[in-house]
């Protein structure tokens, strides 16, 4: 869990940075609309899980990384 990693780093005296958070945040919006666009515009029949599961996994990884590196006081 990203928030647990952040708390462990904070209480362990680690350094927080907003750099990773601010660079990964713009990647979240395309992960919402791009799978729908691909699924609706593809001329061949695709199983929905082939289109929607990989972006969901990437979305979960990005959210975990941004939550673990988020600086509380910007």
mmCIF file of N, CA and C in Angstrom:
data_model
loop_
_atom_site.group_PDB
_atom_site.id
_atom_site.type_symbol
_atom_site.label_atom_id
_atom_site.label_comp_id
_atom_site.label_asym_id
_atom_site.label_seq_id
_atom_site.Cartn_x
_atom_site.Cartn_y
_atom_site.Cartn_z
ATOM 1 N N UNK A 1 0.840 -1.179 0.000
ATOM 2 C CA UNK A 1 0.000 0.000 0.000
ATOM 3 C C UNK A 1 0.884 1.241 0.000
ATOM 4 N N UNK A 2 0.591 2.189 -0.846
ATOM 5 C CA UNK A 2 1.420 3.380 -0.966
ATOM 6 C C UNK A 2 1.409 4.261 0.265
ATOM 7 N N UNK A 3 0.260 4.365 0.924
ATOM 8 C CA UNK A 3 0.191 5.227 2.109
ATOM 9 C C UNK A 3 0.983 4.645 3.272
ATOM 10 N N UNK A 4 1.017 3.327 3.377
ATOM 11 C CA UNK A 4 1.812 2.691 4.431
ATOM 12 C C UNK A 4 3.294 2.929 4.173
ATOM 13 N N UNK A 5 3.720 2.824 2.911
ATOM 14 C CA UNK A 5 5.119 3.094 2.569
ATOM 15 C C UNK A 5 5.481 4.531 2.904
ATOM 16 N N UNK A 6 4.565 5.448 2.642
ATOM 17 C CA UNK A 6 4.825 6.856 2.939
ATOM 18 C C UNK A 6 4.974 7.073 4.442
ATOM 19 N N UNK A 7 4.071 6.484 5.224
ATOM 20 C CA UNK A 7 4.155 6.642 6.679
ATOM 21 C C UNK A 7 5.433 6.033 7.235
ATOM 22 N N UNK A 8 5.819 4.872 6.732
ATOM 23 C CA UNK A 8 7.069 4.264 7.191
ATOM 24 C C UNK A 8 8.266 5.153 6.864
ATOM 25 N N UNK A 9 8.254 5.758 5.677
ATOM 26 C CA UNK A 9 9.355 6.643 5.295
ATOM 27 C C UNK A 9 9.363 7.904 6.157
ATOM 28 N N UNK A 10 8.180 8.467 6.425
ATOM 29 C CA UNK A 10 8.099 9.688 7.234
ATOM 30 C C UNK A 10 8.589 9.451 8.652
ATOM 31 N N UNK A 11 8.100 8.383 9.269
ATOM 32 C CA UNK A 11 8.462 8.122 10.659
ATOM 33 C C UNK A 11 9.886 7.601 10.780
ATOM 34 N N UNK A 12 10.440 7.097 9.690
ATOM 35 C CA UNK A 12 11.826 6.636 9.692
ATOM 36 C C UNK A 12 12.808 7.747 9.377
ATOM 37 N N UNK A 13 12.315 8.958 9.162
ATOM 38 C CA UNK A 13 13.197 10.091 8.877
ATOM 39 C C UNK A 13 13.551 10.231 7.407
ATOM 40 N N UNK A 14 12.791 9.594 6.524
ATOM 41 C CA UNK A 14 13.061 9.683 5.092
ATOM 42 C C UNK A 14 12.637 11.027 4.517
ATOM 43 N N UNK A 15 13.115 11.296 3.330
ATOM 44 C CA UNK A 15 12.836 12.568 2.659
ATOM 45 C C UNK A 15 11.604 12.407 1.772
ATOM 46 N N UNK A 16 10.698 13.381 1.834
ATOM 47 C CA UNK A 16 9.529 13.391 0.963
ATOM 48 C C UNK A 16 9.788 14.331 -0.205
ATOM 49 N N UNK A 17 9.237 13.981 -1.347
ATOM 50 C CA UNK A 17 9.403 14.811 -2.529
ATOM 51 C C UNK A 17 8.108 14.809 -3.320
ATOM 52 N N UNK A 18 7.753 15.947 -3.874
ATOM 53 C CA UNK A 18 6.568 16.047 -4.712
ATOM 54 C C UNK A 18 6.871 15.819 -6.178
ATOM 55 N N UNK A 19 8.143 15.552 -6.524
ATOM 56 C CA UNK A 19 8.571 15.409 -7.916
ATOM 57 C C UNK A 19 7.860 14.252 -8.613
ATOM 58 N N UNK A 20 7.898 13.079 -8.018
ATOM 59 C CA UNK A 20 7.302 11.898 -8.649
ATOM 60 C C UNK A 20 5.791 12.055 -8.741
ATOM 61 N N UNK A 21 5.190 12.582 -7.691
ATOM 62 C CA UNK A 21 3.737 12.788 -7.686
ATOM 63 C C UNK A 21 3.311 13.688 -8.844
ATOM 64 N N UNK A 22 3.997 14.796 -9.024
ATOM 65 C CA UNK A 22 3.605 15.759 -10.052
ATOM 66 C C UNK A 22 3.923 15.274 -11.460
ATOM 67 N N UNK A 23 4.849 14.349 -11.606
ATOM 68 C CA UNK A 23 5.149 13.831 -12.936
ATOM 69 C C UNK A 23 4.309 12.612 -13.310
ATOM 70 N N UNK A 24 3.783 11.903 -12.340
ATOM 71 C CA UNK A 24 2.922 10.762 -12.643
ATOM 72 C C UNK A 24 1.445 11.134 -12.704
ATOM 73 N N UNK A 25 1.063 12.223 -12.085
ATOM 74 C CA UNK A 25 -0.339 12.631 -12.045
ATOM 75 C C UNK A 25 -0.943 12.860 -13.438
ATOM 76 N N UNK A 26 -0.240 13.480 -14.405
ATOM 77 C CA UNK A 26 -0.842 13.657 -15.737
ATOM 78 C C UNK A 26 -1.090 12.351 -16.494
ATOM 79 N N UNK A 27 -0.485 11.259 -16.076
ATOM 80 C CA UNK A 27 -0.699 9.984 -16.757
ATOM 81 C C UNK A 27 -2.021 9.325 -16.381
ATOM 82 N N UNK A 28 -2.682 9.816 -15.343
ATOM 83 C CA UNK A 28 -3.903 9.167 -14.874
ATOM 84 C C UNK A 28 -5.103 9.412 -15.788
ATOM 85 N N UNK A 29 -5.253 10.621 -16.315
ATOM 86 C CA UNK A 29 -6.420 10.924 -17.155
ATOM 87 C C UNK A 29 -6.475 10.072 -18.425
ATOM 88 N N UNK A 30 -5.361 9.916 -19.166
ATOM 89 C CA UNK A 30 -5.447 9.048 -20.354
ATOM 90 C C UNK A 30 -5.786 7.595 -20.026
ATOM 91 N N UNK A 31 -5.467 7.147 -18.825
ATOM 92 C CA UNK A 31 -5.798 5.768 -18.464
ATOM 93 C C UNK A 31 -7.299 5.569 -18.294
ATOM 94 N N UNK A 32 -8.055 6.653 -18.146
ATOM 95 C CA UNK A 32 -9.511 6.541 -18.072
ATOM 96 C C UNK A 32 -10.142 6.531 -19.457
ATOM 97 N N UNK A 33 -9.789 7.465 -20.328
ATOM 98 C CA UNK A 33 -10.487 7.584 -21.596
ATOM 99 C C UNK A 33 -9.858 6.778 -22.727
ATOM 100 N N UNK A 34 -8.566 6.478 -22.672
ATOM 101 C CA UNK A 34 -7.909 5.758 -23.760
ATOM 102 C C UNK A 34 -8.437 4.328 -23.948
ATOM 103 N N UNK A 35 -8.660 3.538 -22.901
ATOM 104 C CA UNK A 35 -9.230 2.200 -23.129
ATOM 105 C C UNK A 35 -10.621 2.236 -23.772
ATOM 106 N N UNK A 36 -11.449 3.199 -23.372
ATOM 107 C CA UNK A 36 -12.772 3.325 -23.990
ATOM 108 C C UNK A 36 -12.648 3.680 -25.463
ATOM 109 N N UNK A 37 -11.736 4.582 -25.781
ATOM 110 C CA UNK A 37 -11.524 4.981 -27.166
ATOM 111 C C UNK A 37 -11.036 3.800 -28.000
ATOM 112 N N UNK A 38 -10.099 3.051 -27.475
ATOM 113 C CA UNK A 38 -9.589 1.879 -28.196
ATOM 114 C C UNK A 38 -10.691 0.836 -28.377
ATOM 115 N N UNK A 39 -11.439 0.587 -27.323
ATOM 116 C CA UNK A 39 -12.488 -0.438 -27.381
ATOM 117 C C UNK A 39 -13.597 -0.062 -28.362
ATOM 118 N N UNK A 40 -13.975 1.199 -28.387
ATOM 119 C CA UNK A 40 -15.081 1.618 -29.248
ATOM 120 C C UNK A 40 -14.672 1.815 -30.699
ATOM 121 N N UNK A 41 -13.407 2.123 -30.959
ATOM 122 C CA UNK A 41 -12.990 2.400 -32.333
ATOM 123 C C UNK A 41 -12.301 1.225 -33.014
ATOM 124 N N UNK A 42 -12.026 0.177 -32.299
ATOM 125 C CA UNK A 42 -11.353 -0.980 -32.889
ATOM 126 C C UNK A 42 -12.306 -1.691 -33.858
ATOM 127 N N UNK A 43 -11.876 -1.938 -35.114
ATOM 128 C CA UNK A 43 -12.779 -2.548 -36.096
ATOM 129 C C UNK A 43 -12.991 -4.052 -35.900
ATOM 130 N N UNK A 44 -12.192 -4.687 -35.060
ATOM 131 C CA UNK A 44 -12.368 -6.120 -34.808
ATOM 132 C C UNK A 44 -12.941 -6.319 -33.414
ATOM 133 N N UNK A 45 -13.487 -7.493 -33.201
ATOM 134 C CA UNK A 45 -14.080 -7.803 -31.904
ATOM 135 C C UNK A 45 -12.978 -8.092 -30.884
ATOM 136 N N UNK A 46 -13.026 -7.381 -29.769
ATOM 137 C CA UNK A 46 -12.062 -7.577 -28.688
ATOM 138 C C UNK A 46 -12.801 -7.909 -27.407
ATOM 139 N N UNK A 47 -12.196 -8.771 -26.627
ATOM 140 C CA UNK A 47 -12.766 -9.054 -25.308
ATOM 141 C C UNK A 47 -12.487 -7.845 -24.419
ATOM 142 N N UNK A 48 -13.466 -7.363 -23.672
ATOM 143 C CA UNK A 48 -13.269 -6.157 -22.858
ATOM 144 C C UNK A 48 -12.126 -6.261 -21.851
ATOM 145 N N UNK A 49 -11.897 -7.444 -21.309
ATOM 146 C CA UNK A 49 -10.823 -7.557 -20.319
ATOM 147 C C UNK A 49 -9.448 -7.393 -20.961
ATOM 148 N N UNK A 50 -9.326 -7.666 -22.250
ATOM 149 C CA UNK A 50 -8.048 -7.461 -22.933
ATOM 150 C C UNK A 50 -7.739 -5.980 -23.094
ATOM 151 N N UNK A 51 -8.770 -5.157 -23.084
ATOM 152 C CA UNK A 51 -8.585 -3.719 -23.263
ATOM 153 C C UNK A 51 -8.562 -2.983 -21.930
ATOM 154 N N UNK A 52 -9.371 -3.407 -20.974
ATOM 155 C CA UNK A 52 -9.538 -2.642 -19.739
ATOM 156 C C UNK A 52 -8.666 -3.098 -18.576
ATOM 157 N N UNK A 53 -8.241 -4.337 -18.547
ATOM 158 C CA UNK A 53 -7.442 -4.824 -17.413
ATOM 159 C C UNK A 53 -6.022 -4.252 -17.402
ATOM 160 N N UNK A 54 -5.275 -4.243 -18.523
ATOM 161 C CA UNK A 54 -3.915 -3.676 -18.464
ATOM 162 C C UNK A 54 -3.877 -2.211 -18.012
ATOM 163 N N UNK A 55 -4.749 -1.321 -18.525
ATOM 164 C CA UNK A 55 -4.732 0.045 -17.992
ATOM 165 C C UNK A 55 -5.130 0.118 -16.519
ATOM 166 N N UNK A 56 -6.000 -0.779 -16.070
ATOM 167 C CA UNK A 56 -6.380 -0.788 -14.653
ATOM 168 C C UNK A 56 -5.193 -1.167 -13.777
ATOM 169 N N UNK A 57 -4.379 -2.106 -14.239
ATOM 170 C CA UNK A 57 -3.181 -2.492 -13.488
ATOM 171 C C UNK A 57 -2.184 -1.346 -13.455
ATOM 172 N N UNK A 58 -1.975 -0.692 -14.599
ATOM 173 C CA UNK A 58 -1.061 0.454 -14.647
ATOM 174 C C UNK A 58 -1.586 1.581 -13.769
ATOM 175 N N UNK A 59 -2.900 1.809 -13.790
ATOM 176 C CA UNK A 59 -3.505 2.830 -12.942
ATOM 177 C C UNK A 59 -3.243 2.542 -11.468
ATOM 178 N N UNK A 60 -3.407 1.289 -11.065
ATOM 179 C CA UNK A 60 -3.157 0.914 -9.666
ATOM 180 C C UNK A 60 -1.697 1.128 -9.287
ATOM 181 N N UNK A 61 -0.780 0.805 -10.185
ATOM 182 C CA UNK A 61 0.645 1.015 -9.902
ATOM 183 C C UNK A 61 0.979 2.500 -9.783
ATOM 184 N N UNK A 62 0.402 3.318 -10.657
ATOM 185 C CA UNK A 62 0.661 4.761 -10.602
ATOM 186 C C UNK A 62 0.080 5.361 -9.332
ATOM 187 N N UNK A 63 -1.120 4.953 -8.956
ATOM 188 C CA UNK A 63 -1.724 5.474 -7.725
ATOM 189 C C UNK A 63 -0.906 5.066 -6.507
ATOM 190 N N UNK A 64 -0.431 3.832 -6.475
ATOM 191 C CA UNK A 64 0.397 3.385 -5.347
ATOM 192 C C UNK A 64 1.705 4.167 -5.289
ATOM 193 N N UNK A 65 2.312 4.409 -6.446
ATOM 194 C CA UNK A 65 3.582 5.151 -6.476
ATOM 195 C C UNK A 65 3.368 6.609 -6.078
ATOM 196 N N UNK A 66 2.304 7.239 -6.578
ATOM 197 C CA UNK A 66 2.064 8.637 -6.216
ATOM 198 C C UNK A 66 1.698 8.770 -4.748
ATOM 199 N N UNK A 67 0.948 7.819 -4.215
ATOM 200 C CA UNK A 67 0.592 7.881 -2.795
ATOM 201 C C UNK A 67 1.806 7.648 -1.908
ATOM 202 N N UNK A 68 2.722 6.809 -2.355
ATOM 203 C CA UNK A 68 3.899 6.535 -1.529
ATOM 204 C C UNK A 68 4.884 7.696 -1.551
ATOM 205 N N UNK A 69 4.901 8.474 -2.611
ATOM 206 C CA UNK A 69 5.858 9.576 -2.734
ATOM 207 C C UNK A 69 5.236 10.954 -2.557
ATOM 208 N N UNK A 70 3.957 11.015 -2.197
ATOM 209 C CA UNK A 70 3.283 12.300 -2.073
ATOM 210 C C UNK A 70 3.804 13.074 -0.873
ATOM 211 N N UNK A 71 4.100 14.330 -1.112
ATOM 212 C CA UNK A 71 4.571 15.204 -0.043
ATOM 213 C C UNK A 71 3.352 15.844 0.605
ATOM 214 N N UNK A 72 3.213 15.684 1.904
ATOM 215 C CA UNK A 72 2.016 16.152 2.593
ATOM 216 C C UNK A 72 1.890 17.664 2.538
ATOM 217 N N UNK A 73 2.960 18.378 2.778
ATOM 218 C CA UNK A 73 2.932 19.843 2.770
ATOM 219 C C UNK A 73 3.680 20.336 1.553
ATOM 220 N N UNK A 74 2.928 20.774 0.524
ATOM 221 C CA UNK A 74 3.555 21.235 -0.712
ATOM 222 C C UNK A 74 4.054 22.619 -0.584
#
